[in-house]
Amino acid sequence: MLNPAAPLPLKDPSLFRQACLVGGRWIEAESGRTMPVRNPATGEVIGSVPAFGRAETRAAIEAASAAYPAWRAMLAKERSAILRRLYELMLANADDLALIMTSEQGKPLAEAKGEVAYAASFVEWFAEEGKRAYGDMIPQNQKGRRILVMKEPVGVFAAITPWNFPAAMITRKVAPGLAVGCTGVVRPASQTPFTALAIGVLAERAGLPPGVMNIITGPSAETGAELTENPMVRKLSFTGSTEVGKVLLEQCARTVKRVSMELGGNAPFIVFDDADLDAAVAGAMASKFRNTGQTCVCANRILVQDGIFEAFATKLAEAAAAMKVGPGVEPGVTQGPLINADAVAKVEEHIGDALARGARVVTGGKRHPRGGNFFEPTVLADVPREAKIFSEETFGPVAPLFRFRTEEEAIRLANDTPFGLAAYFYTRDVGRMFRVAEALEYGIVGVNEGIISTEVAPFGGFKESGLGREGSKYGLDEYLEVKYVAVGGIGT
Ligand SMILES: NC(=O)c1ccc[n+]([C@@H]2O[C@H](COP(=O)([O-])OP(=O)(O)OC[C@H]3O[C@@H](n4cnc5c(N)ncnc54)[C@H](O)[C@@H]3O)[C@@H](O)[C@H]2O)c1
Ligand SMILES: O=C[C@H](O)CS(=O)(=O)O
């Protein structure tokens, strides 16, 4: 029996749930099996959650299906009011949600609080957007006929989410689905289930009827197999690695499910000679080291034009070395731990490979003296194109700098990847802004900005970074079907 650490000092301890939410009931796995959840900063067990298998997952799908007719039949305005209350409850309980998040994911408390606000913003946004799922009336093509286009909810959805944004990746999927009348089953990452379960508690308090949103935990192979193969599930929204996304796409194909795929990234961050150097350094720091580099949109390759390479490298290294590494609950900490030992090993592998190919360390480069999953913020210079860190997503606090000479070379290097999620570049040349933004093969492009994710704009990738968009007015379409109705016999 694992000895859990002391309970989290929450203002409302009832938010910390070690059970799954199915049909309005908080339940265990039929087998009684559980899975421990560890604090990545200390290695301590902070709690455990049920290990659902296929049978329990099927029961959750059936609960969502049973709740669907009544939830769909509600007025959009009535669903909107419940989502609005959830938004308000998330903000009112932000401190507890942030502490739960930091305890299971590791990010600094300030970042966790920022994520709670970001996550809540999707609930606020889709509470309103759900009232604007407009159809069309098309001018008839024949006398006596009318042509209608109706937007209808897709039905029961499944959401499988990653560990790096334990709140926002839940609400970015659930909010649009619930807003248009869908019901669903959420399966958060096994490393970070408690944030999702706490949102489930708040959803109940907001008045969400039983079975509309079900939250389950359990081994990914078993829960994932049921969620992707069960024909009652009409849509899968997945956020995670491209590798797993491809597996789930194949599994969903057998029942032709609608899918949204928010997958891996390999973001280029291009700094041209004419950039505002200090702004570019600030943008690179924000993009690269947010969540200790564990974000899908963080700068993974920093391409710097020859003329300012050394100046940029020096300034970036100074800023990286000034960050405070430690547990997210410690005041002033700006870099938390990586999620686990495998993540540390991958960072070390990428650094070692780059150095073996001729790169040099400007700052950092090794495990932090605090040990465990802590790693020194690292800047590498003169990294060659052939290095693994150019082609693979590092998902850690390593900023590899690559040199380029011309705009054409920068664009070629930036696009030289199967991924296409986010890209960034810094320039003060207006013509270059449009040339480069239009040439980059990415779904999200930041110009003179390092962090641009927001609920009001479409989030999603080109190529092997995914399918579909989340957030914005486009995010609603992922949960809607389009129905064409031709009405005849009208006479005129
Ligand atoms: N595009 C985006 O919006 C976005 C956002 C966050 C993370 N990501 C990507 O996610 C990756 C890191 O997150 P991660 O390590 O959680 O990714 P992951 O793909 O390993 O896991 C994502 C989720 O899928 C589950 N899963 C894993 N294998 C499964 C299977 N066979 N069947 C069903 N479910 C399965 C996991 O338990 C987790 O809940 C990175 O590649 C990152 O770029 C993308
Ligand atoms: O890591 C993936 C998230 O989608 C990043 S963001 O918070 O949406 O920018």
Coordinates of C-alpha atoms and ligand atoms in Angstrom, one line a residue:
M1 CA 0.0 0.0 0.0
L2 CA 1.5 3.3 -1.0
N3 CA 1.5 5.9 1.8
P4 CA 0.1 9.1 0.4
A5 CA 1.6 12.4 1.4
A6 CA -0.3 14.7 3.7
P7 CA -3.6 16.0 2.2
L8 CA -3.2 19.2 0.1
P9 CA -4.0 22.3 2.1
L10 CA -7.0 23.2 0.1
K11 CA -9.6 25.9 1.1
D12 CA -12.2 23.4 -0.1
P13 CA -10.9 19.8 0.4
S14 CA -14.1 18.4 -1.2
L15 CA -12.6 19.4 -4.6
F16 CA -10.0 16.7 -4.2
R17 CA -11.7 13.5 -5.5
Q18 CA -10.2 10.1 -5.7
A19 CA -13.1 8.6 -7.6
C20 CA -14.6 8.7 -11.1
L21 CA -17.7 10.7 -12.0
V22 CA -20.2 8.5 -13.9
G23 CA -23.9 9.3 -14.3
G24 CA -23.7 11.8 -11.4
R25 CA -22.1 9.3 -9.0
W26 CA -18.6 9.2 -7.7
I27 CA -17.5 5.6 -8.0
E28 CA -14.5 3.2 -7.8
A29 CA -13.4 0.6 -10.4
E30 CA -15.4 -2.7 -10.2
S31 CA -12.1 -4.4 -9.5
G32 CA -11.2 -2.1 -6.8
R33 CA -7.9 -1.5 -8.6
T34 CA -6.4 2.0 -8.3
M35 CA -3.5 4.0 -9.8
P36 CA -1.2 6.2 -7.8
V37 CA -0.6 9.8 -8.7
R38 CA 2.8 11.3 -7.8
N39 CA 4.0 14.9 -7.3
P40 CA 6.8 15.3 -10.0
A41 CA 8.7 17.7 -7.7
T42 CA 9.0 15.3 -4.7
G43 CA 8.1 11.8 -6.0
E44 CA 5.5 11.6 -3.2
V45 CA 2.2 9.9 -3.9
I46 CA -0.5 12.6 -3.5
G47 CA -3.4 10.2 -4.0
S48 CA -4.8 7.5 -6.2
V49 CA -7.6 7.1 -8.7
P50 CA -9.7 4.2 -9.9
A51 CA -8.2 2.0 -12.7
F52 CA -11.3 1.6 -14.9
G53 CA -11.3 -1.1 -17.5
R54 CA -13.4 -1.5 -20.6
A55 CA -16.6 -2.4 -18.7
E56 CA -16.5 0.7 -16.5
T57 CA -15.7 2.8 -19.5
R58 CA -18.6 1.4 -21.4
A59 CA -20.9 2.2 -18.4
A60 CA -19.7 5.8 -18.6
I61 CA -20.4 6.0 -22.3
E62 CA -23.9 4.6 -21.6
A63 CA -24.4 7.2 -19.0
A64 CA -23.5 9.9 -21.5
S65 CA -25.8 8.4 -24.0
A66 CA -28.7 8.3 -21.5
A67 CA -28.2 11.9 -20.6
Y68 CA -28.0 13.1 -24.2
P69 CA -31.7 13.5 -25.3
A70 CA -32.6 15.7 -22.3
W71 CA -29.4 17.8 -22.5
R72 CA -29.8 18.3 -26.3
A73 CA -33.5 19.3 -25.8
M74 CA -32.6 22.1 -23.5
L75 CA -32.5 25.6 -24.9
A76 CA -29.0 26.8 -25.8
K77 CA -29.6 29.6 -23.4
E78 CA -30.3 27.2 -20.6
R79 CA -27.1 25.3 -21.3
S80 CA -25.3 28.6 -21.5
A81 CA -26.4 29.6 -18.1
I82 CA -25.0 26.4 -16.5
L83 CA -21.6 26.9 -18.4
R84 CA -21.5 30.5 -17.2
R85 CA -21.9 29.3 -13.6
L86 CA -19.1 26.8 -14.1
Y87 CA -16.9 29.6 -15.4
E88 CA -17.6 31.6 -12.3
L89 CA -17.0 28.7 -10.0
M90 CA -13.7 27.9 -11.6
L91 CA -12.5 31.5 -11.0
A92 CA -13.9 31.4 -7.5
N93 CA -11.9 28.2 -6.7
A94 CA -8.8 29.2 -8.7
D95 CA -6.4 28.9 -5.8
D96 CA -7.5 25.3 -5.0
L97 CA -7.5 24.3 -8.7
A98 CA -4.0 25.8 -9.1
L99 CA -2.6 24.0 -6.0
I100 CA -4.1 20.7 -7.2
M101 CA -2.6 21.3 -10.7
T102 CA 0.9 22.2 -9.4
S103 CA 0.9 19.2 -7.0
E104 CA 0.2 16.7 -9.9
Q105 CA 1.9 18.4 -12.9
G106 CA 4.6 20.5 -11.3
K107 CA 4.2 23.9 -12.9
P108 CA 4.9 27.0 -10.8
L109 CA 1.7 28.2 -8.9
A110 CA 1.7 31.4 -10.9
E111 CA 1.5 29.5 -14.2
A112 CA -1.1 27.2 -12.7
K113 CA -3.3 30.1 -11.8
G114 CA -2.8 31.5 -15.3
E115 CA -3.9 28.1 -16.7
V116 CA -7.0 28.1 -14.6
A117 CA -8.0 31.5 -16.0
Y118 CA -7.2 30.3 -19.5
A119 CA -9.2 27.1 -19.0
A120 CA -12.1 29.0 -17.6
S121 CA -12.0 31.4 -20.6
F122 CA -13.0 28.5 -22.9
V123 CA -16.1 27.8 -20.7
E124 CA -17.0 31.5 -20.8
W125 CA -16.4 31.8 -24.5
F126 CA -18.5 28.7 -25.5
A127 CA -21.3 29.5 -23.1
E128 CA -21.9 32.4 -25.5
E129 CA -20.9 30.7 -28.8
G130 CA -23.3 27.9 -28.1
K131 CA -26.2 30.3 -28.6
R132 CA -24.9 31.1 -32.1
A133 CA -24.8 27.7 -33.7
Y134 CA -26.7 29.2 -36.7
G135 CA -28.0 27.3 -39.7
D136 CA -28.9 28.6 -43.2
M137 CA -32.0 29.3 -45.4
I138 CA -30.8 28.9 -49.0
P139 CA -32.8 30.5 -51.8
Q140 CA -34.8 27.6 -53.3
N141 CA -33.7 26.1 -56.6
Q142 CA -37.3 25.1 -57.5
K143 CA -40.8 26.6 -57.0
G144 CA -42.7 25.1 -54.1
R145 CA -39.6 24.1 -52.2
R146 CA -37.6 25.5 -49.3
I147 CA -34.0 24.6 -48.6
L148 CA -32.9 24.6 -44.9
V149 CA -29.5 23.8 -43.4
M150 CA -29.6 22.8 -39.7
K151 CA -26.7 22.5 -37.3
E152 CA -27.2 19.7 -34.9
P153 CA -25.0 18.3 -32.0
V154 CA -22.8 15.3 -33.1
G155 CA -24.0 13.3 -30.0
V156 CA -21.8 11.5 -27.4
F157 CA -18.1 12.6 -27.6
A158 CA -15.0 11.2 -25.9
A159 CA -12.1 13.4 -24.9
I160 CA -8.6 12.1 -24.2
T161 CA -6.2 14.7 -22.8
P162 CA -2.5 15.2 -22.0
W163 CA -0.8 16.0 -18.7
N164 CA 0.8 19.3 -19.5
F165 CA -2.3 21.5 -19.3
P166 CA -4.5 19.5 -16.9
A167 CA -7.3 22.1 -16.9
A168 CA -7.2 23.9 -20.3
M169 CA -7.1 20.7 -22.4
I170 CA -10.2 19.6 -20.6
T171 CA -12.3 22.7 -21.0
R172 CA -11.1 23.4 -24.6
K173 CA -12.9 20.2 -25.6
V174 CA -15.8 19.9 -23.2
A175 CA -17.0 23.5 -23.3
P176 CA -17.9 23.6 -27.0
G177 CA -19.4 20.1 -26.9
L178 CA -21.7 20.8 -23.9
A179 CA -22.6 24.2 -25.3
V180 CA -24.2 22.7 -28.4
G181 CA -26.0 19.9 -26.6
C182 CA -23.5 17.0 -26.8
T183 CA -22.7 14.8 -23.8
G184 CA -19.3 13.2 -23.1
V185 CA -16.8 11.1 -21.4
V186 CA -13.4 12.7 -20.4
R187 CA -10.4 10.6 -19.8
P188 CA -7.5 12.8 -18.5
A189 CA -3.9 11.8 -18.4
S190 CA -3.1 9.3 -15.7
Q191 CA -0.4 11.7 -14.4
T192 CA -2.8 14.6 -13.8
P193 CA -6.4 13.4 -13.1
F194 CA -7.2 15.4 -10.0
T195 CA -7.6 18.8 -11.8
A196 CA -10.1 17.3 -14.2
L197 CA -12.0 15.6 -11.3
A198 CA -12.1 18.9 -9.4
I199 CA -13.6 20.5 -12.5
G200 CA -16.2 17.7 -12.4
V201 CA -17.1 18.7 -8.8
L202 CA -17.6 22.3 -9.9
A203 CA -19.7 21.3 -12.9
E204 CA -22.1 19.4 -10.6
R205 CA -22.3 22.6 -8.4
A206 CA -23.0 24.6 -11.6
G207 CA -26.1 22.5 -12.2
L208 CA -24.7 20.2 -15.0
P209 CA -27.2 17.2 -15.0
P210 CA -26.0 13.7 -14.1
G211 CA -24.3 11.9 -17.0
V212 CA -23.8 15.0 -19.2
M213 CA -20.1 15.0 -18.4
N214 CA -18.4 11.8 -17.1
I215 CA -14.8 11.8 -16.0
I216 CA -13.0 8.4 -15.9
T217 CA -9.5 7.3 -15.1
G218 CA -7.7 4.1 -15.9
P219 CA -5.1 2.5 -18.1
S220 CA -5.0 4.2 -21.5
A221 CA -5.0 1.0 -23.6
E222 CA -8.3 -0.3 -22.0
T223 CA -10.2 3.0 -21.6
G224 CA -8.9 4.2 -25.0
A225 CA -10.0 1.0 -26.8
E226 CA -13.5 1.3 -25.5
L227 CA -13.8 5.1 -26.2
T228 CA -12.5 4.6 -29.8
E229 CA -14.4 1.4 -30.7
N230 CA -17.8 1.9 -29.0
P231 CA -20.3 2.9 -31.7
M232 CA -22.2 5.0 -29.2
V233 CA -19.3 7.5 -29.2
R234 CA -19.7 9.7 -32.3
K235 CA -16.7 11.9 -31.9
L236 CA -13.2 11.7 -30.4
S237 CA -11.3 14.8 -29.4
F238 CA -7.7 14.0 -28.6
T239 CA -4.8 16.1 -27.5
G240 CA -1.4 14.5 -27.2
S241 CA 1.5 13.1 -29.2
T242 CA 1.3 12.5 -33.0
E243 CA 2.4 8.9 -32.4
V244 CA -0.6 8.2 -30.2
G245 CA -2.9 10.3 -32.3
K246 CA -2.2 8.1 -35.3
V247 CA -3.1 5.0 -33.3
L248 CA -6.4 6.6 -32.2
L249 CA -7.2 7.7 -35.7
E250 CA -6.9 4.1 -36.9
Q251 CA -9.1 2.9 -34.0
C252 CA -11.8 5.5 -34.7
A253 CA -11.8 4.6 -38.4
R254 CA -13.6 1.4 -37.7
T255 CA -16.8 3.2 -36.6
V256 CA -16.1 6.4 -38.8
K257 CA -16.1 8.7 -35.8
R258 CA -15.6 12.5 -36.2
V259 CA -12.2 13.4 -34.8
S260 CA -10.3 16.4 -33.6
M261 CA -6.6 15.9 -33.2
E262 CA -4.3 18.4 -31.4
L263 CA -1.0 16.7 -31.8
G264 CA 2.8 17.2 -31.5
G265 CA 4.8 20.3 -32.5
N266 CA 8.3 21.3 -33.5
A267 CA 8.0 25.1 -33.4
P268 CA 10.6 27.2 -35.2
F269 CA 11.4 30.6 -33.6
I270 CA 13.1 32.8 -36.2
V271 CA 15.0 35.9 -35.3
F272 CA 16.0 38.2 -38.2
D273 CA 18.8 40.7 -38.1
D274 CA 16.3 43.6 -38.1
A275 CA 14.4 42.3 -35.0
D276 CA 14.0 44.2 -31.8
L277 CA 16.6 42.1 -30.0
D278 CA 15.3 42.5 -26.4
A279 CA 11.7 41.8 -27.6
A280 CA 13.0 38.7 -29.4
V281 CA 14.8 37.5 -26.3
A282 CA 11.7 38.1 -24.1
G283 CA 9.5 36.3 -26.6
A284 CA 11.9 33.3 -26.8
M285 CA 12.0 33.0 -23.0
A286 CA 8.2 33.1 -22.8
S287 CA 7.7 30.6 -25.6
K288 CA 10.6 28.2 -24.8
F289 CA 10.4 28.0 -21.0
R290 CA 6.7 28.2 -20.2
N291 CA 5.8 25.0 -18.3
T292 CA 9.5 24.1 -18.3
G293 CA 9.4 23.7 -22.0
Q294 CA 6.6 21.2 -21.8
T295 CA 4.1 22.8 -24.2
C296 CA 3.1 21.7 -27.7
V297 CA 3.6 25.3 -29.0
C298 CA 6.9 26.1 -27.4
A299 CA 9.9 27.2 -29.4
N300 CA 11.7 23.9 -30.3
R301 CA 14.2 25.3 -32.8
I302 CA 15.5 28.8 -32.5
L303 CA 16.8 30.1 -35.9
V304 CA 19.0 33.2 -35.6
Q305 CA 20.3 35.2 -38.5
D306 CA 24.1 35.5 -38.6
G307 CA 24.3 39.2 -37.9
I308 CA 22.8 39.0 -34.4
F309 CA 23.6 35.4 -33.5
E310 CA 26.2 36.1 -30.7
A311 CA 24.3 39.0 -29.2
F312 CA 21.1 37.0 -29.1
A313 CA 22.8 33.9 -27.7
T314 CA 24.4 36.0 -24.9
K315 CA 21.2 37.8 -23.9
L316 CA 19.1 34.6 -24.0
A317 CA 21.6 32.7 -21.9
E318 CA 21.7 35.4 -19.3
A319 CA 17.9 35.4 -19.0
A320 CA 17.8 31.5 -18.9
A321 CA 20.4 31.4 -16.2
A322 CA 18.5 33.9 -14.1
M323 CA 15.4 31.6 -13.7
K324 CA 14.7 30.0 -10.4
V325 CA 14.3 26.2 -10.5
G326 CA 12.4 24.4 -7.8
P327 CA 9.0 23.0 -6.7
G328 CA 6.1 25.0 -8.1
V329 CA 4.8 25.8 -4.6
E330 CA 8.0 27.6 -3.7
P331 CA 7.8 31.4 -3.9
G332 CA 9.6 32.9 -6.8
V333 CA 10.1 29.6 -8.7
T334 CA 9.8 30.1 -12.5
Q335 CA 10.9 26.6 -13.6
G336 CA 9.3 23.5 -12.1
P337 CA 10.3 19.9 -12.5
L338 CA 9.9 17.8 -15.7
I339 CA 6.9 15.4 -15.5
N340 CA 9.0 12.3 -14.9
A341 CA 12.4 10.6 -15.3
D342 CA 11.7 9.6 -18.9
A343 CA 11.3 13.3 -19.8
V344 CA 14.7 14.1 -18.1
A345 CA 16.3 11.3 -20.0
K346 CA 15.0 12.7 -23.3
V347 CA 16.3 16.1 -22.6
E348 CA 19.7 14.6 -21.8
E349 CA 19.6 12.6 -25.0
H350 CA 18.9 15.7 -27.1
I351 CA 21.7 17.7 -25.4
G352 CA 24.2 14.9 -25.6
D353 CA 23.5 14.3 -29.3
A354 CA 23.8 18.0 -30.2
L355 CA 27.1 18.3 -28.3
A356 CA 28.5 15.2 -30.0
R357 CA 27.7 16.8 -33.4
G358 CA 29.6 20.0 -32.5
A359 CA 27.1 22.2 -30.6
R360 CA 28.3 24.2 -27.6
V361 CA 26.6 24.9 -24.2
V362 CA 26.1 28.6 -23.5
T363 CA 24.4 28.0 -20.2
G364 CA 23.0 24.9 -18.3
G365 CA 23.3 21.6 -20.0
K366 CA 22.8 19.2 -17.1
R367 CA 20.5 18.0 -14.3
H368 CA 19.8 20.6 -11.6
P369 CA 21.5 20.2 -8.2
R370 CA 18.0 19.8 -6.7
G371 CA 18.0 16.4 -8.3
G372 CA 15.0 14.3 -9.3
N373 CA 13.1 15.7 -12.3
F374 CA 14.7 19.2 -12.1
F375 CA 16.9 20.3 -15.0
E376 CA 19.0 23.4 -15.6
P377 CA 17.5 25.9 -18.2
T378 CA 19.8 25.3 -21.1
V379 CA 20.9 27.3 -24.2
L380 CA 22.9 25.5 -26.9
A381 CA 24.6 27.4 -29.8
D382 CA 25.8 26.4 -33.3
V383 CA 23.6 23.3 -33.3
P384 CA 23.8 21.5 -36.6
R385 CA 20.7 20.6 -38.7
E386 CA 21.5 16.9 -38.3
A387 CA 21.0 17.0 -34.6
K388 CA 18.0 15.1 -33.1
I389 CA 16.8 18.3 -31.4
F390 CA 16.1 19.8 -34.9
S391 CA 13.7 17.0 -35.9
E392 CA 12.2 15.8 -32.6
E393 CA 10.1 17.6 -30.0
T394 CA 12.2 18.0 -26.9
F395 CA 9.5 18.9 -24.4
G396 CA 12.0 20.3 -22.0
P397 CA 13.9 23.5 -21.0
V398 CA 16.5 23.4 -23.8
A399 CA 16.9 26.3 -26.3
P400 CA 18.9 25.1 -29.3
L401 CA 20.2 28.0 -31.5
F402 CA 20.7 27.3 -35.3
R403 CA 22.3 29.9 -37.6
F404 CA 20.9 31.0 -40.9
R405 CA 22.0 33.6 -43.6
T406 CA 19.0 34.5 -45.7
E407 CA 15.1 34.8 -45.4
E408 CA 14.7 31.9 -47.9
E409 CA 17.0 29.7 -45.9
A410 CA 15.1 30.5 -42.7
I411 CA 11.8 29.5 -44.3
R412 CA 13.2 26.3 -45.7
L413 CA 14.6 25.3 -42.3
A414 CA 11.4 26.2 -40.5
N415 CA 9.3 24.1 -42.8
D416 CA 11.6 21.2 -42.9
T417 CA 9.6 19.0 -40.5
P418 CA 6.4 16.8 -40.6
F419 CA 4.9 19.0 -37.9
G420 CA 3.0 22.3 -38.4
L421 CA 1.5 23.5 -35.2
A422 CA 3.1 26.8 -34.1
A423 CA 5.8 29.0 -35.5
Y424 CA 7.2 32.4 -34.5
F425 CA 9.4 35.1 -36.0
Y426 CA 10.7 38.5 -35.1
T427 CA 11.2 41.3 -37.6
R428 CA 10.4 45.0 -38.0
D429 CA 10.1 44.8 -41.8
V430 CA 6.4 44.8 -42.8
G431 CA 6.9 43.2 -46.2
R432 CA 8.9 40.4 -44.5
M433 CA 6.0 39.9 -42.0
F434 CA 3.6 39.0 -44.7
R435 CA 6.1 37.0 -46.9
V436 CA 7.2 34.9 -44.0
A437 CA 3.8 34.4 -42.3
E438 CA 2.4 33.3 -45.6
A439 CA 5.3 30.9 -46.4
L440 CA 5.3 29.2 -43.0
E441 CA 3.4 25.8 -43.0
Y442 CA 1.9 26.2 -39.6
G443 CA -1.6 26.6 -38.1
I444 CA -0.5 29.2 -35.6
V445 CA 2.0 32.0 -36.4
G446 CA 3.3 34.6 -33.9
V447 CA 4.9 37.7 -35.3
N448 CA 6.9 39.6 -32.7
E449 CA 5.0 37.6 -30.1
G450 CA 6.1 34.5 -28.2
I451 CA 2.8 33.4 -26.5
I452 CA -0.4 33.8 -28.6
S453 CA -2.8 31.1 -27.4
T454 CA -6.3 32.5 -26.6
E455 CA -9.9 31.2 -26.6
V456 CA -10.9 33.7 -29.2
A457 CA -8.6 32.4 -32.0
P458 CA -8.5 29.0 -33.7
F459 CA -5.9 26.6 -32.3
G460 CA -4.7 23.7 -34.4
G461 CA -2.0 22.5 -36.7
F462 CA -1.1 21.7 -40.3
K463 CA 0.4 18.4 -41.5
E464 CA 1.1 15.8 -38.7
S465 CA 0.3 18.3 -35.9
G466 CA -3.4 17.5 -36.2
L467 CA -6.9 17.8 -37.6
G468 CA -9.5 20.5 -36.7
R469 CA -9.4 23.6 -34.6
E470 CA -10.2 24.3 -30.9
G471 CA -11.3 27.6 -29.5
S472 CA -12.7 30.5 -31.5
K473 CA -16.0 30.3 -33.5
Y474 CA -14.3 27.4 -35.4
G475 CA -14.2 25.2 -32.3
L476 CA -17.9 24.9 -32.3
D477 CA -18.0 23.2 -35.7
E478 CA -16.1 20.3 -34.3
Y479 CA -19.2 19.2 -32.3
L480 CA -21.8 20.0 -34.9
E481 CA -23.3 18.1 -37.8
V482 CA -24.7 19.8 -40.9
K483 CA -28.2 18.6 -42.0
Y484 CA -29.7 19.7 -45.3
V485 CA -33.5 19.7 -45.3
A486 CA -35.5 20.2 -48.5
V487 CA -39.2 21.0 -47.9
G488 CA -41.5 20.5 -50.8
G489 CA -45.2 20.9 -51.5
I490 CA -45.2 24.5 -50.4
G491 CA -47.0 25.7 -53.6
T492 CA -45.1 28.8 -54.4
Ligands
LIG1 N1 -1.6 20.2 -30.1 C1 -1.9 20.4 -28.8 O1 -2.8 21.2 -28.5 C2 -1.2 19.7 -27.7 C3 -1.4 20.1 -26.4 C4 -0.7 19.4 -25.4 C5 0.2 18.4 -25.7 N2 0.4 18.0 -27.0 C6 1.3 17.0 -27.3 O2 1.2 15.9 -26.4 C7 2.5 15.3 -26.2 C8 2.8 15.3 -24.7 O3 1.6 14.9 -23.9 P1 1.5 13.4 -23.5 O4 2.8 12.8 -23.1 O5 0.4 13.3 -22.5 O6 1.1 12.7 -24.9 P2 0.6 11.2 -25.1 O7 0.2 11.1 -26.5 O8 1.6 10.2 -24.5 O9 -0.7 11.0 -24.2 C9 -1.8 11.9 -24.4 C10 -3.0 11.2 -23.8 O10 -3.3 10.0 -24.5 C11 -3.3 8.9 -23.6 N3 -2.9 7.7 -24.3 C12 -1.6 7.3 -24.6 N4 -1.6 6.2 -25.3 C13 -2.9 5.9 -25.5 C14 -3.5 4.8 -26.2 N5 -2.9 3.8 -26.9 N6 -4.9 4.8 -26.3 C15 -5.6 5.8 -25.7 N7 -5.0 6.8 -25.0 C16 -3.7 6.8 -24.9 C17 -2.4 9.3 -22.5 O11 -2.7 8.6 -21.3 C18 -2.8 10.8 -22.3 O12 -4.0 10.9 -21.6 C19 3.4 16.2 -26.9 O13 3.7 15.6 -28.2 C20 2.7 17.5 -27.1 O14 3.2 18.2 -28.2 C21 -0.3 18.7 -28.0
LIG2 O1 0.6 22.3 -24.9 C1 -0.4 22.6 -25.5 C2 -1.3 23.7 -25.2 O2 -2.3 23.7 -26.2 C3 -0.5 25.0 -25.2 S1 -1.4 26.4 -25.0 O3 -1.6 26.7 -23.5 O4 -2.8 26.2 -25.6 O5 -0.7 27.4 -25.7

